[in-house]
Amino acid sequence: MTKIKELIEDFKLNQEILGREKKYVDLCLFRLYRWEKFTVNVLRVTETEEVTQLHIKKYIQERQREGSEVNTTLNNNIATLKVFFQYLVNEEFIDEQENPMRRIRNLKEEKKVIVTFNDNEVSRIINDLKEETYSNVRDKLILIMLFDTGIRVSELCNIKNIDVARRHILIHGKGSKQRLVYISNIMRKYMRRYEAFKQERFRKRLLDEVEDYYFLDQSAIKLSRSRINKILKEHCNNAGVRKEVRCSPHDCRHYFAQKQLRNGIDIYSLSRLMGHFDTQITSKYLRGLEQDDILQIGRLHSPLNGIKIKQSSL
């Protein structure tokens, strides 16, 4: 028999060895220790092998009774418990048949339509920057890259000089997964401009005084996620973006996904571009499309487009 707390610590160590992001590990631990506290103090279960499906259901019910979390958040807690117990199965702490999460289903979620930027707002945001200084040229490229590639803000911050090739950028995504994103003609144009400004800005510095990241602040240090958030917020405010759009870097990702779907890309290809593990995550972006958009995609991408069909004379 093994104490629940001991195996949570074992799980934590394994996640760190695998190179999971600290933010992800911390969130998992927060959820697991909250569950462990309820299981030990309320249900009086201290050993991992004693946890049953009924105990899990009682915990979910308790979270529902408190009423402070929507089903989406509760499902995230369920997902963490599933990852934890699957780890215990893989490491042979418990048998597959003893996994209490085996038959636990997700709760029904309200399917909200994702509201994101429109083309006019994107144009105003990007054009709000005057290309006169290093910071402005850099910030303009950051905005273009977020809208044009759909990469996560953490992925953008972590781009290194060596990751940038002539036609693509190597992205280091979630779960140590790597993927390539294309460099469009417009992005390439602004990358060249930024690289020229960057070279001039730091030309008097020694190599070891300049960090090897692609986007740098005025002190030659890697840009932070919070700084990029502020850049986007500032230019969203200047551009008069609608209040229902949150104006976070993730909204740029939403815009990218919906624009690609309107342009007729298939879900599988889009999921690859966005670094999703499966197409179910990507399919939520379909909810932001109007019925007319769906019909237009169908018209433009009919399977019989381009096929010659002989018409018999009547």
Short mmCIF file of C-alpha atoms in Angstrom, two decimals:
data_model
loop_
_atom_site.label_atom_id
_atom_site.label_comp_id
_atom_site.label_asym_id
_atom_site.label_seq_id
_atom_site.Cartn_x
_atom_site.Cartn_y
_atom_site.Cartn_z
CA MET A 1 0.00 0.00 0.00
CA THR A 2 1.27 3.47 -0.93
CA LYS A 3 0.14 6.83 0.41
CA ILE A 4 -1.57 9.08 -2.14
CA LYS A 5 0.73 11.98 -1.28
CA GLU A 6 3.85 9.90 -1.96
CA LEU A 7 2.65 9.00 -5.45
CA ILE A 8 1.73 12.60 -6.23
CA GLU A 9 5.36 13.48 -5.45
CA ASP A 10 6.50 10.61 -7.68
CA PHE A 11 4.23 11.91 -10.46
CA LYS A 12 5.66 15.42 -10.03
CA LEU A 13 9.23 14.14 -10.33
CA ASN A 14 8.37 12.22 -13.49
CA GLN A 15 6.73 15.26 -15.11
CA GLU A 16 9.82 17.36 -14.38
CA ILE A 17 12.12 14.68 -15.84
CA LEU A 18 9.97 14.66 -18.99
CA GLY A 19 10.52 18.42 -19.30
CA ARG A 20 6.93 19.51 -18.79
CA GLU A 21 6.41 23.26 -18.40
CA LYS A 22 6.50 24.44 -14.78
CA LYS A 23 3.11 26.12 -15.20
CA TYR A 24 1.54 22.82 -16.30
CA VAL A 25 3.17 20.82 -13.48
CA ASP A 26 2.12 23.39 -10.86
CA LEU A 27 -1.48 23.31 -12.10
CA CYS A 28 -1.55 19.49 -11.98
CA LEU A 29 -0.18 19.52 -8.43
CA PHE A 30 -2.73 22.11 -7.31
CA ARG A 31 -5.58 19.93 -8.59
CA LEU A 32 -4.13 16.69 -7.25
CA TYR A 33 -3.40 18.01 -3.76
CA ARG A 34 -6.88 19.51 -3.52
CA TRP A 35 -8.34 16.11 -4.46
CA GLU A 36 -5.98 14.35 -2.03
CA LYS A 37 -7.05 16.63 0.83
CA PHE A 38 -10.74 15.82 0.25
CA THR A 39 -10.07 12.10 -0.18
CA VAL A 40 -8.01 11.85 3.03
CA ASN A 41 -9.91 14.27 5.29
CA VAL A 42 -13.49 13.63 4.18
CA LEU A 43 -13.52 10.13 2.73
CA ARG A 44 -10.83 8.82 5.11
CA VAL A 45 -8.95 7.14 2.27
CA THR A 46 -5.17 7.48 2.48
CA GLU A 47 -3.85 4.65 0.30
CA THR A 48 -3.86 4.96 -3.49
CA GLU A 49 -4.90 1.34 -3.97
CA GLU A 50 -8.06 1.97 -1.92
CA VAL A 51 -9.40 4.75 -4.18
CA THR A 52 -12.50 3.62 -6.07
CA GLN A 53 -14.73 5.06 -8.77
CA LEU A 54 -17.25 5.95 -6.05
CA HIS A 55 -14.66 8.08 -4.25
CA ILE A 56 -13.92 9.96 -7.46
CA LYS A 57 -17.63 10.57 -8.08
CA LYS A 58 -18.06 11.91 -4.54
CA TYR A 59 -15.21 14.34 -5.14
CA ILE A 60 -16.76 15.56 -8.41
CA GLN A 61 -20.11 15.94 -6.65
CA GLU A 62 -18.46 17.98 -3.90
CA ARG A 63 -16.92 20.33 -6.47
CA GLN A 64 -20.36 20.73 -8.06
CA ARG A 65 -22.00 21.49 -4.71
CA GLU A 66 -19.58 24.31 -4.05
CA GLY A 67 -20.81 25.85 -7.31
CA SER A 68 -17.69 27.91 -7.94
CA GLU A 69 -16.56 25.99 -11.03
CA VAL A 70 -18.19 25.52 -14.42
CA ASN A 71 -18.20 22.10 -16.07
CA THR A 72 -15.25 23.06 -18.27
CA THR A 73 -13.11 23.59 -15.17
CA LEU A 74 -14.40 20.40 -13.56
CA ASN A 75 -13.51 18.50 -16.73
CA ASN A 76 -9.98 19.87 -16.49
CA ASN A 77 -9.78 18.43 -12.97
CA ILE A 78 -11.07 15.09 -14.26
CA ALA A 79 -8.46 15.17 -17.03
CA THR A 80 -5.66 15.70 -14.49
CA LEU A 81 -6.87 12.77 -12.38
CA LYS A 82 -6.99 10.60 -15.51
CA VAL A 83 -3.39 11.52 -16.36
CA PHE A 84 -2.31 10.81 -12.78
CA PHE A 85 -3.96 7.40 -12.53
CA GLN A 86 -2.82 6.38 -16.00
CA TYR A 87 0.70 7.16 -14.86
CA LEU A 88 0.17 4.86 -11.86
CA VAL A 89 -1.01 2.11 -14.22
CA ASN A 90 1.98 2.60 -16.53
CA GLU A 91 4.39 2.46 -13.58
CA GLU A 92 2.56 -0.62 -12.21
CA PHE A 93 1.57 0.95 -8.92
CA ILE A 94 -1.98 -0.22 -9.71
CA ASP A 95 -3.50 -2.59 -12.28
CA GLU A 96 -5.53 -1.30 -15.22
CA GLN A 97 -8.66 -2.89 -13.75
CA GLU A 98 -8.09 -0.97 -10.50
CA ASN A 99 -7.93 2.41 -12.24
CA PRO A 100 -10.84 4.37 -10.69
CA MET A 101 -10.88 6.82 -13.62
CA ARG A 102 -11.46 4.08 -16.19
CA ARG A 103 -15.22 4.67 -16.46
CA ILE A 104 -15.41 8.32 -15.37
CA ARG A 105 -16.92 10.43 -18.14
CA ASN A 106 -16.57 14.15 -18.75
CA LEU A 107 -19.43 16.45 -17.78
CA LYS A 108 -21.52 18.10 -20.46
CA GLU A 109 -20.15 21.55 -21.30
CA GLU A 110 -21.93 24.60 -22.64
CA LYS A 111 -20.62 25.07 -26.16
CA LYS A 112 -19.79 28.75 -26.41
CA VAL A 113 -19.10 30.44 -29.71
CA ILE A 114 -15.56 31.80 -29.80
CA VAL A 115 -15.60 35.53 -30.53
CA THR A 116 -12.36 36.79 -32.03
CA PHE A 117 -10.96 39.61 -34.16
CA ASN A 118 -12.33 40.43 -37.59
CA ASP A 119 -10.11 41.36 -40.55
CA ASN A 120 -10.71 45.08 -40.11
CA GLU A 121 -9.61 44.97 -36.46
CA VAL A 122 -6.49 42.98 -37.30
CA SER A 123 -5.57 45.55 -39.95
CA ARG A 124 -6.05 48.44 -37.50
CA ILE A 125 -4.03 46.71 -34.76
CA ILE A 126 -1.03 45.99 -37.00
CA ASN A 127 -1.11 49.38 -38.70
CA ASP A 128 -1.23 51.18 -35.34
CA LEU A 129 2.55 50.80 -35.16
CA LYS A 130 4.80 53.30 -36.90
CA GLU A 131 8.05 51.67 -38.05
CA GLU A 132 10.47 54.23 -36.65
CA THR A 133 12.21 52.48 -33.74
CA TYR A 134 13.61 49.06 -32.90
CA SER A 135 10.74 48.40 -30.47
CA ASN A 136 8.05 49.36 -32.97
CA VAL A 137 9.52 47.24 -35.78
CA ARG A 138 9.85 44.30 -33.37
CA ASP A 139 6.32 44.70 -31.99
CA LYS A 140 4.82 44.93 -35.46
CA LEU A 141 6.50 41.66 -36.44
CA ILE A 142 5.30 40.02 -33.21
CA LEU A 143 1.69 40.95 -34.02
CA ILE A 144 2.05 39.79 -37.63
CA MET A 145 3.55 36.48 -36.49
CA LEU A 146 0.79 35.84 -33.92
CA PHE A 147 -1.97 36.49 -36.46
CA ASP A 148 -0.24 34.83 -39.42
CA THR A 149 0.94 31.58 -37.79
CA GLY A 150 -1.39 30.98 -34.83
CA ILE A 151 1.52 30.03 -32.57
CA ARG A 152 1.16 30.25 -28.79
CA VAL A 153 2.71 33.23 -27.00
CA SER A 154 5.05 30.89 -25.08
CA GLU A 155 6.19 29.38 -28.38
CA LEU A 156 6.88 32.83 -29.81
CA CYS A 157 8.95 33.83 -26.76
CA ASN A 158 11.03 30.65 -27.06
CA ILE A 159 12.00 31.03 -30.73
CA LYS A 160 15.79 31.07 -31.02
CA ASN A 161 17.85 32.47 -33.87
CA ILE A 162 18.81 28.95 -34.93
CA ASP A 163 15.11 28.01 -35.27
CA VAL A 164 14.54 30.52 -38.09
CA ALA A 165 15.14 29.21 -41.61
CA ARG A 166 14.43 30.88 -44.97
CA ARG A 167 10.95 29.43 -45.42
CA HIS A 168 9.93 28.13 -42.01
CA ILE A 169 10.38 28.42 -38.25
CA LEU A 170 10.94 25.47 -35.91
CA ILE A 171 8.45 25.74 -33.05
CA HIS A 172 9.03 24.05 -29.69
CA GLY A 173 5.47 23.28 -28.58
CA LYS A 174 3.68 21.71 -25.64
CA GLY A 175 4.89 18.37 -24.37
CA SER A 176 8.29 18.82 -26.06
CA LYS A 177 6.57 18.42 -29.45
CA GLN A 178 8.23 20.22 -32.36
CA ARG A 179 6.59 21.42 -35.57
CA LEU A 180 7.32 23.74 -38.48
CA VAL A 181 5.31 26.85 -39.35
CA TYR A 182 5.60 28.53 -42.71
CA ILE A 183 6.92 32.03 -43.31
CA SER A 184 4.54 33.93 -45.57
CA ASN A 185 5.78 36.61 -47.96
CA ILE A 186 4.47 39.43 -45.79
CA MET A 187 6.01 37.94 -42.65
CA ARG A 188 9.35 37.42 -44.40
CA LYS A 189 9.37 41.10 -45.41
CA TYR A 190 8.95 42.28 -41.81
CA MET A 191 11.39 39.67 -40.48
CA ARG A 192 14.11 41.08 -42.72
CA ARG A 193 13.32 44.59 -41.53
CA TYR A 194 13.38 43.52 -37.87
CA GLU A 195 16.64 41.60 -38.29
CA ALA A 196 18.30 44.69 -39.79
CA PHE A 197 17.11 46.89 -36.89
CA LYS A 198 18.15 44.21 -34.38
CA GLN A 199 21.65 43.94 -35.84
CA GLU A 200 22.09 47.71 -35.71
CA ARG A 201 20.65 47.93 -32.19
CA PHE A 202 23.10 45.42 -30.67
CA ARG A 203 26.11 45.72 -33.01
CA LYS A 204 28.33 47.22 -30.29
CA ARG A 205 27.60 44.41 -27.83
CA LEU A 206 29.69 41.30 -27.35
CA LEU A 207 28.10 38.01 -28.43
CA ASP A 208 27.73 36.75 -24.86
CA GLU A 209 25.88 39.96 -23.94
CA VAL A 210 23.06 39.22 -26.40
CA GLU A 211 20.69 36.34 -25.65
CA ASP A 212 20.22 33.83 -28.45
CA TYR A 213 16.46 34.37 -28.69
CA TYR A 214 14.88 35.85 -31.80
CA PHE A 215 12.79 38.50 -30.02
CA LEU A 216 14.75 40.64 -27.56
CA ASP A 217 13.95 43.63 -25.38
CA GLN A 218 16.02 46.81 -25.35
CA SER A 219 18.58 45.14 -23.06
CA ALA A 220 19.13 42.15 -25.38
CA ILE A 221 17.13 39.86 -23.09
CA LYS A 222 14.40 37.41 -24.13
CA LEU A 223 10.92 38.97 -24.20
CA SER A 224 8.46 37.76 -21.56
CA ARG A 225 4.89 36.58 -22.12
CA SER A 226 3.57 39.44 -20.00
CA ARG A 227 5.38 41.97 -22.19
CA ILE A 228 3.79 40.54 -25.34
CA ASN A 229 0.38 40.62 -23.63
CA LYS A 230 0.90 44.32 -22.92
CA ILE A 231 1.98 45.01 -26.51
CA LEU A 232 -1.20 43.44 -27.89
CA LYS A 233 -3.48 45.10 -25.31
CA GLU A 234 -2.03 48.53 -26.04
CA HIS A 235 -2.64 48.32 -29.77
CA CYS A 236 -6.05 46.70 -29.33
CA ASN A 237 -7.09 49.69 -27.24
CA ASN A 238 -5.71 52.12 -29.82
CA ALA A 239 -7.51 50.24 -32.61
CA GLY A 240 -10.88 50.27 -30.83
CA VAL A 241 -11.41 46.51 -30.83
CA ARG A 242 -14.87 45.32 -29.72
CA LYS A 243 -15.28 44.71 -25.97
CA GLU A 244 -16.37 41.08 -26.42
CA VAL A 245 -12.89 40.23 -27.77
CA ARG A 246 -10.49 39.61 -24.87
CA CYS A 247 -7.46 40.85 -26.82
CA SER A 248 -5.09 38.18 -25.52
CA PRO A 249 -2.44 36.45 -27.66
CA HIS A 250 -4.67 33.36 -27.58
CA ASP A 251 -7.33 35.37 -29.43
CA CYS A 252 -4.80 35.81 -32.25
CA ARG A 253 -4.67 32.02 -32.31
CA HIS A 254 -8.49 31.90 -32.51
CA TYR A 255 -8.41 34.37 -35.40
CA PHE A 256 -5.81 32.28 -37.24
CA ALA A 257 -7.86 29.09 -36.83
CA GLN A 258 -11.16 30.59 -37.96
CA LYS A 259 -9.55 32.39 -40.90
CA GLN A 260 -7.89 29.17 -42.04
CA LEU A 261 -11.21 27.32 -41.81
CA ARG A 262 -12.93 30.05 -43.84
CA ASN A 263 -10.17 29.66 -46.42
CA GLY A 264 -11.07 25.98 -46.68
CA ILE A 265 -8.32 24.20 -44.76
CA ASP A 266 -9.24 20.76 -43.39
CA ILE A 267 -9.36 20.12 -39.64
CA TYR A 268 -6.46 17.65 -39.68
CA SER A 269 -4.06 20.06 -41.42
CA LEU A 270 -5.15 22.89 -39.13
CA SER A 271 -4.52 20.75 -36.04
CA ARG A 272 -0.98 20.07 -37.30
CA LEU A 273 -0.33 23.79 -37.87
CA MET A 274 -1.60 24.65 -34.39
CA GLY A 275 0.26 21.89 -32.59
CA HIS A 276 -2.86 20.16 -31.25
CA PHE A 277 -2.61 16.53 -30.17
CA ASP A 278 -5.93 15.62 -31.79
CA THR A 279 -8.59 17.16 -34.02
CA GLN A 280 -11.21 17.31 -31.24
CA ILE A 281 -9.41 20.30 -29.74
CA THR A 282 -9.27 22.00 -33.14
CA SER A 283 -12.93 21.35 -34.00
CA LYS A 284 -14.14 23.85 -31.37
CA TYR A 285 -13.12 26.65 -33.75
CA LEU A 286 -15.85 25.53 -36.14
CA ARG A 287 -18.40 26.94 -33.68
CA GLY A 288 -17.24 30.46 -34.50
CA LEU A 289 -18.14 30.12 -38.17
CA GLU A 290 -21.46 31.32 -39.53
CA GLN A 291 -23.61 28.97 -41.59
CA ASP A 292 -22.84 31.06 -44.68
CA ASP A 293 -19.12 30.44 -44.09
CA ILE A 294 -19.70 26.68 -43.98
CA LEU A 295 -21.76 26.77 -47.19
CA GLN A 296 -19.11 28.88 -48.94
CA ILE A 297 -16.39 26.40 -47.95
CA GLY A 298 -18.55 23.60 -49.33
CA ARG A 299 -19.05 25.46 -52.61
CA LEU A 300 -15.35 26.27 -53.05
CA HIS A 301 -14.16 22.78 -52.17
CA SER A 302 -16.71 20.54 -53.85
CA PRO A 303 -15.09 17.14 -54.60
CA LEU A 304 -16.21 17.52 -58.23
CA ASN A 305 -14.59 20.92 -58.78
CA GLY A 306 -12.17 20.61 -61.70
CA ILE A 307 -13.59 17.31 -62.91
CA LYS A 308 -14.91 17.36 -66.46
CA ILE A 309 -18.32 15.74 -66.76
CA LYS A 310 -19.73 15.16 -70.20
CA GLN A 311 -23.21 16.48 -70.69
CA SER A 312 -25.37 14.39 -72.98
CA SER A 313 -27.51 16.23 -75.47
CA LEU A 314 -31.19 16.40 -74.56
#
